[in-house]
Short mmCIF file of C-alpha atoms in Angstrom, two decimals:
data_model
loop_
_atom_site.label_atom_id
_atom_site.label_comp_id
_atom_site.label_asym_id
_atom_site.label_seq_id
_atom_site.Cartn_x
_atom_site.Cartn_y
_atom_site.Cartn_z
CA MET A 1 -0.03 -0.24 -0.04
CA LYS A 2 1.32 3.55 -0.81
CA ILE A 3 0.61 6.64 0.93
CA THR A 4 1.14 10.54 -0.45
CA LEU A 5 1.95 12.16 2.65
CA TYR A 6 1.24 15.44 3.95
CA PRO A 7 3.45 16.27 6.39
CA GLY A 8 1.94 19.83 7.49
CA CYS A 9 4.09 22.31 9.14
CA ALA A 10 4.00 20.54 12.62
CA SER A 11 5.57 17.71 11.95
CA GLU A 12 8.90 19.50 12.00
CA GLY A 13 8.10 21.45 15.04
CA THR A 14 5.64 20.17 17.87
CA ALA A 15 4.87 17.23 16.36
CA ILE A 16 8.20 16.04 15.01
CA SER A 17 7.23 12.87 17.58
CA TYR A 18 4.04 11.93 15.85
CA THR A 19 5.96 12.27 12.15
CA GLN A 20 9.01 10.12 13.46
CA SER A 21 6.53 7.45 15.10
CA ALA A 22 4.50 7.19 11.91
CA LEU A 23 7.12 6.68 9.46
CA GLU A 24 8.64 3.87 11.56
CA VAL A 25 5.31 2.40 12.50
CA ALA A 26 4.50 2.53 8.20
CA LYS A 27 7.70 0.45 7.96
CA LYS A 28 6.17 -2.29 10.22
CA LEU A 29 2.92 -2.60 8.65
CA GLY A 30 4.93 -2.41 4.96
CA LEU A 31 3.51 0.98 4.16
CA GLU A 32 5.44 3.02 1.08
CA VAL A 33 5.26 6.53 1.98
CA LYS A 34 6.23 9.24 -0.47
CA GLU A 35 5.90 12.76 1.24
CA ILE A 36 4.48 15.31 -0.98
CA GLU A 37 7.78 17.20 -2.58
CA ASP A 38 7.82 20.97 -1.92
CA TRP A 39 4.70 21.31 0.23
CA ASN A 40 3.87 24.52 2.17
CA CYS A 41 1.79 25.45 4.93
CA CYS A 42 -2.11 24.21 4.61
CA GLY A 43 -2.93 28.02 5.56
CA SER A 44 -4.52 26.78 9.09
CA THR A 45 -4.89 29.32 11.89
CA VAL A 46 -4.01 32.84 10.89
CA THR A 47 -3.30 32.57 7.06
CA SER A 48 -6.76 33.36 5.68
CA SER A 49 -7.07 36.66 7.89
CA ALA A 50 -3.69 37.63 7.08
CA ILE A 51 -3.98 37.21 2.90
CA GLY A 52 -7.56 36.93 2.68
CA GLN A 53 -9.48 33.59 1.96
CA PHE A 54 -9.22 33.00 -1.67
CA ALA A 55 -5.25 33.17 -1.10
CA ALA A 56 -5.34 31.00 2.05
CA ASP A 57 -7.63 28.69 -0.73
CA VAL A 58 -4.64 28.55 -3.50
CA LEU A 59 -2.07 28.11 -0.77
CA ALA A 60 -3.83 24.83 0.30
CA ALA A 61 -4.61 24.15 -2.96
CA ARG A 62 -1.16 24.03 -4.21
CA ASN A 63 -0.25 21.21 -2.16
CA LEU A 64 -3.52 19.10 -3.97
CA ALA A 65 -1.75 19.98 -7.06
CA LEU A 66 1.78 19.06 -5.91
CA ALA A 67 0.16 15.48 -4.49
CA GLU A 68 -1.67 14.93 -7.93
CA LYS A 69 1.13 15.15 -9.72
CA MET A 70 2.40 12.43 -7.65
CA GLY A 71 0.39 10.02 -9.53
CA ASP A 72 -1.95 8.77 -6.63
CA GLN A 73 -5.46 9.10 -5.74
CA ALA A 74 -5.35 10.45 -2.44
CA VAL A 75 -3.49 12.61 -0.30
CA VAL A 76 -3.07 11.39 3.76
CA ALA A 77 -2.59 14.28 6.33
CA THR A 78 -1.60 13.31 9.75
CA CYS A 79 -3.17 16.95 11.33
CA SER A 80 -6.56 17.43 12.25
CA SER A 81 -6.11 21.16 11.06
CA CYS A 82 -4.20 20.38 7.69
CA TYR A 83 -6.74 17.45 7.23
CA THR A 84 -9.79 19.89 7.43
CA VAL A 85 -8.49 22.96 5.35
CA LEU A 86 -7.17 20.25 2.76
CA GLY A 87 -10.76 18.82 2.70
CA ASN A 88 -12.30 21.82 2.16
CA VAL A 89 -10.64 23.22 -0.14
CA ASN A 90 -10.94 20.26 -2.07
CA LYS A 91 -14.70 20.27 -2.18
CA LYS A 92 -14.76 23.91 -3.21
CA PHE A 93 -13.08 22.58 -6.71
CA ALA A 94 -16.52 21.06 -7.56
CA ASP A 95 -17.58 24.80 -7.99
CA ASP A 96 -16.15 25.69 -11.66
CA LYS A 97 -15.70 29.05 -10.90
CA PHE A 98 -13.46 28.81 -8.35
CA LYS A 99 -11.65 26.23 -10.04
CA ALA A 100 -11.38 28.45 -12.84
CA ASN A 101 -10.14 31.15 -10.39
CA ALA A 102 -8.13 28.62 -8.38
CA ASN A 103 -5.98 27.41 -11.66
CA ASP A 104 -5.59 30.59 -13.05
CA ALA A 105 -3.47 31.62 -9.73
CA LEU A 106 -2.01 28.16 -9.60
CA SER A 107 -0.48 28.61 -13.54
CA LYS A 108 1.69 31.06 -12.09
CA ASP A 109 3.65 28.51 -10.36
CA ASN A 110 3.06 25.92 -13.04
CA LEU A 111 0.41 23.71 -11.56
CA SER A 112 -2.85 22.99 -12.13
CA TYR A 113 -5.55 20.95 -10.00
CA SER A 114 -8.51 19.02 -11.01
CA GLY A 115 -10.11 18.32 -7.89
CA LYS A 116 -10.02 14.60 -8.13
CA LEU A 117 -7.82 13.63 -5.32
CA LYS A 118 -9.39 12.13 -1.67
CA VAL A 119 -8.29 13.75 0.91
CA ARG A 120 -7.76 11.28 4.01
CA MET A 121 -6.69 11.53 7.88
CA LEU A 122 -3.90 8.94 8.96
CA LEU A 123 -6.37 7.54 11.68
CA ASP A 124 -9.05 6.56 8.87
CA VAL A 125 -6.39 4.92 7.09
CA MET A 126 -4.95 2.70 9.83
CA TYR A 127 -8.24 1.83 10.48
CA SER A 128 -10.02 1.34 7.40
CA ASP A 129 -7.35 0.51 5.19
CA VAL A 130 -4.66 -1.50 6.97
CA GLY A 131 -7.14 -2.89 9.53
CA LEU A 132 -7.17 -3.69 12.94
CA GLU A 133 -6.29 -7.49 12.09
CA THR A 134 -2.85 -6.30 10.64
CA ILE A 135 -2.26 -3.76 13.30
CA LYS A 136 -2.44 -6.37 15.90
CA SER A 137 -0.53 -9.09 14.22
CA LYS A 138 2.15 -6.76 13.99
CA VAL A 139 2.25 -6.54 17.91
CA VAL A 140 5.19 -7.90 19.67
CA LYS A 141 4.95 -6.37 22.98
CA PRO A 142 1.19 -5.80 23.98
CA LEU A 143 0.01 -2.91 26.10
CA THR A 144 -1.78 -5.39 28.31
CA GLY A 145 -2.47 -3.86 31.53
CA LEU A 146 -2.20 -0.24 30.22
CA LYS A 147 -5.43 1.97 30.76
CA VAL A 148 -5.43 4.45 27.45
CA ALA A 149 -7.78 7.74 27.08
CA GLY A 150 -8.21 8.35 23.53
CA TYR A 151 -8.74 11.86 23.41
CA VAL A 152 -10.16 12.52 19.39
CA GLY A 153 -10.81 16.45 19.91
CA CYS A 154 -12.99 18.35 18.34
CA GLN A 155 -11.89 18.24 14.37
CA THR A 156 -10.39 15.08 13.67
CA VAL A 157 -13.74 13.13 13.03
CA ARG A 158 -16.41 16.08 12.87
CA SER A 159 -14.66 18.73 10.23
CA LEU A 160 -15.54 16.82 7.36
CA ARG A 161 -17.42 14.11 8.60
CA GLU A 162 -16.16 11.61 6.10
CA PHE A 163 -15.18 8.75 8.64
CA ASP A 164 -16.14 7.37 12.18
CA ASN A 165 -18.96 8.71 14.04
CA CYS A 166 -18.58 11.88 14.52
CA GLU A 167 -20.75 11.65 18.37
CA ASN A 168 -19.35 8.56 19.32
CA PRO A 169 -16.33 8.00 17.57
CA THR A 170 -14.94 4.21 17.72
CA PHE A 171 -11.66 4.22 15.59
CA LEU A 172 -9.24 5.44 17.72
CA ASP A 173 -10.20 3.13 20.53
CA GLY A 174 -10.29 0.19 18.40
CA ILE A 175 -6.60 0.89 17.53
CA ILE A 176 -6.24 1.16 21.32
CA SER A 177 -7.51 -2.12 21.99
CA ALA A 178 -5.77 -4.21 18.97
CA LEU A 179 -2.14 -3.14 20.92
CA GLY A 180 -3.38 -5.05 23.68
CA ALA A 181 -4.37 -1.82 25.98
CA GLU A 182 -7.48 -1.01 27.66
CA PRO A 183 -9.37 2.32 26.26
CA VAL A 184 -10.85 3.99 28.92
CA GLN A 185 -14.25 6.34 28.32
CA PHE A 186 -14.34 9.43 29.51
CA SER A 187 -16.64 12.60 28.83
CA HIS A 188 -14.19 14.90 27.30
CA LYS A 189 -13.28 12.56 24.78
CA LEU A 190 -14.54 14.95 21.86
CA LYS A 191 -14.19 18.41 23.69
CA CYS A 192 -12.22 21.41 21.95
CA CYS A 193 -8.59 22.42 23.77
CA THR A 194 -8.76 25.74 21.59
CA GLY A 195 -6.16 24.90 19.41
CA ALA A 196 -3.93 27.38 18.03
CA MET A 197 -5.85 30.05 20.40
CA ALA A 198 -3.44 29.11 23.11
CA LEU A 199 -0.69 31.66 21.31
CA SER A 200 -3.23 34.41 22.13
CA SER A 201 -5.19 33.44 25.12
CA HIS A 202 -3.28 30.76 27.01
CA GLU A 203 -5.31 31.36 30.08
CA ILE A 204 -8.34 29.96 28.16
CA THR A 205 -6.61 27.04 26.98
CA ILE A 206 -5.76 26.10 30.43
CA SER A 207 -9.21 26.32 31.64
CA THR A 208 -10.29 24.36 28.89
CA VAL A 209 -7.26 21.61 29.00
CA TYR A 210 -8.03 21.22 32.78
CA PRO A 211 -11.46 19.29 32.50
CA ILE A 212 -10.05 17.23 29.68
CA ILE A 213 -6.81 16.21 31.58
CA LYS A 214 -9.57 15.97 34.56
CA SER A 215 -12.17 13.37 32.90
CA ALA A 216 -9.03 11.38 31.78
CA HIS A 217 -7.62 10.99 34.81
CA GLU A 218 -10.86 10.47 37.02
CA ALA A 219 -11.64 7.78 34.17
CA GLY A 220 -8.40 5.86 35.52
CA ALA A 221 -5.72 6.67 32.27
CA ASP A 222 -2.41 6.12 32.17
CA VAL A 223 -2.20 8.05 29.34
CA ILE A 224 -3.57 10.16 26.81
CA VAL A 225 -3.18 9.60 23.17
CA THR A 226 -4.28 11.40 20.23
CA PRO A 227 -4.19 11.72 16.33
CA CYS A 228 -4.07 16.06 16.65
CA PRO A 229 -1.10 17.58 17.12
CA LEU A 230 -2.54 20.83 18.65
CA CYS A 231 -4.73 18.72 21.05
CA GLN A 232 -1.18 17.05 21.77
CA MET A 233 0.63 20.35 21.88
CA ASN A 234 -2.17 22.24 24.49
CA LEU A 235 -2.50 18.73 27.09
CA ASP A 236 1.11 18.54 26.95
CA ALA A 237 2.73 21.67 26.78
CA TYR A 238 0.01 23.73 29.26
CA GLN A 239 -0.07 20.80 32.28
CA VAL A 240 2.32 22.10 34.12
CA LYS A 241 0.37 25.31 34.16
CA VAL A 242 -2.86 23.60 34.67
CA ASN A 243 -1.40 22.11 37.76
CA LYS A 244 -0.36 25.63 39.18
CA ASN A 245 -3.70 27.45 38.56
CA PHE A 246 -6.14 24.35 39.74
CA ASN A 247 -3.54 23.12 42.81
CA THR A 248 -3.42 19.73 41.03
CA GLN A 249 -0.57 17.30 40.23
CA TYR A 250 -1.52 15.52 37.35
CA LYS A 251 1.55 13.89 35.15
CA MET A 252 -0.80 12.59 32.50
CA PRO A 253 1.53 11.69 29.51
CA VAL A 254 -0.01 12.91 26.63
CA LEU A 255 1.24 11.06 23.19
CA PHE A 256 0.16 10.37 19.36
CA PHE A 257 -1.41 7.03 18.71
CA THR A 258 1.00 6.31 16.73
CA GLN A 259 4.02 6.15 19.52
CA LEU A 260 1.33 3.75 21.35
CA MET A 261 1.53 1.70 18.43
CA ALA A 262 5.33 2.27 17.90
CA LEU A 263 5.79 0.76 21.56
CA ALA A 264 3.89 -2.38 20.93
CA TYR A 265 5.70 -3.12 17.72
CA GLY A 266 8.77 -3.08 20.11
CA LEU A 267 10.48 -0.23 18.68
CA ASP A 268 13.16 1.90 21.14
CA ARG A 269 11.92 5.29 22.49
CA ASN A 270 13.63 7.12 20.05
CA ALA A 271 11.88 5.78 17.05
CA ALA A 272 8.96 6.08 19.23
CA GLY A 273 9.63 9.79 19.72
CA LEU A 274 9.17 9.86 23.28
CA ASP A 275 11.92 11.82 24.24
CA TYR A 276 9.73 15.02 22.68
CA CYS A 277 7.58 14.39 25.42
CA ILE A 278 7.05 17.71 28.16
CA VAL A 279 5.47 15.37 30.81
CA SER A 280 7.57 12.14 30.98
CA PRO A 281 5.92 8.82 30.05
CA ASN A 282 8.59 6.68 31.74
CA GLU A 283 6.59 5.92 34.78
CA ALA A 284 3.61 5.02 32.68
CA LEU A 285 4.87 3.27 29.86
CA LYS A 286 8.20 1.67 31.93
CA LYS A 287 6.80 -1.89 31.32
CA TRP A 288 7.19 -1.33 27.34
CA MET A 289 10.16 0.96 27.00
#
């Protein structure tokens, strides 16, 4: 199976552990991953307000045009925001006027886009295409006894509503179970972490992150895993301030689901990208490290 990957900006920054673990897991699963050459930011967060919606859409469309040149029928995003932006822009190409205007702009870079690609999310590809049986078959260190809060967040399954159940998602929990761990049910599984608002209104983010971690902790979780870079960053980076503001002592590791897969596949901590975590996972995961 081949994957045309759109890594997104976070892959080289706050979510480097996501990309690193995903690529290592892909090798174990026999997936051929090709990164889009010369990709650019998808335009998430501030770009549309800075340069206008159409310019932001064309910025995203450039990635789709580059992916189409690679000859695949789908482009796979790891980031929930990238998935949302690329997916929504992809749908706009069904409108002939938008398509003509966008391709006129893309032609300045000697590119064009037909609008025929399918935009996928890595979580969906792992569950729907690779499949739980294959995921399970590669496990060499079952995560037996580990209780995991699968934090889906607000964008992953709700933005485009093209996979999983948007109100009661099960894909992430299915992967957790396939790795031998126990998915715990907690009330804030789909709550927003405030995303990039953390950059300008961190006090709001702290007050929003607190009940998410509290919910996972009260459900008995040892760790939280997520498919979203913004969710992972906020829950991991702001946990110290949550403890300070709310007089708590949480030490809840927050990982990407691919990091959990890497551990179950017997990969070392470097391949799993564990040293990038702010809240150390050493105690919770020492049995498998």
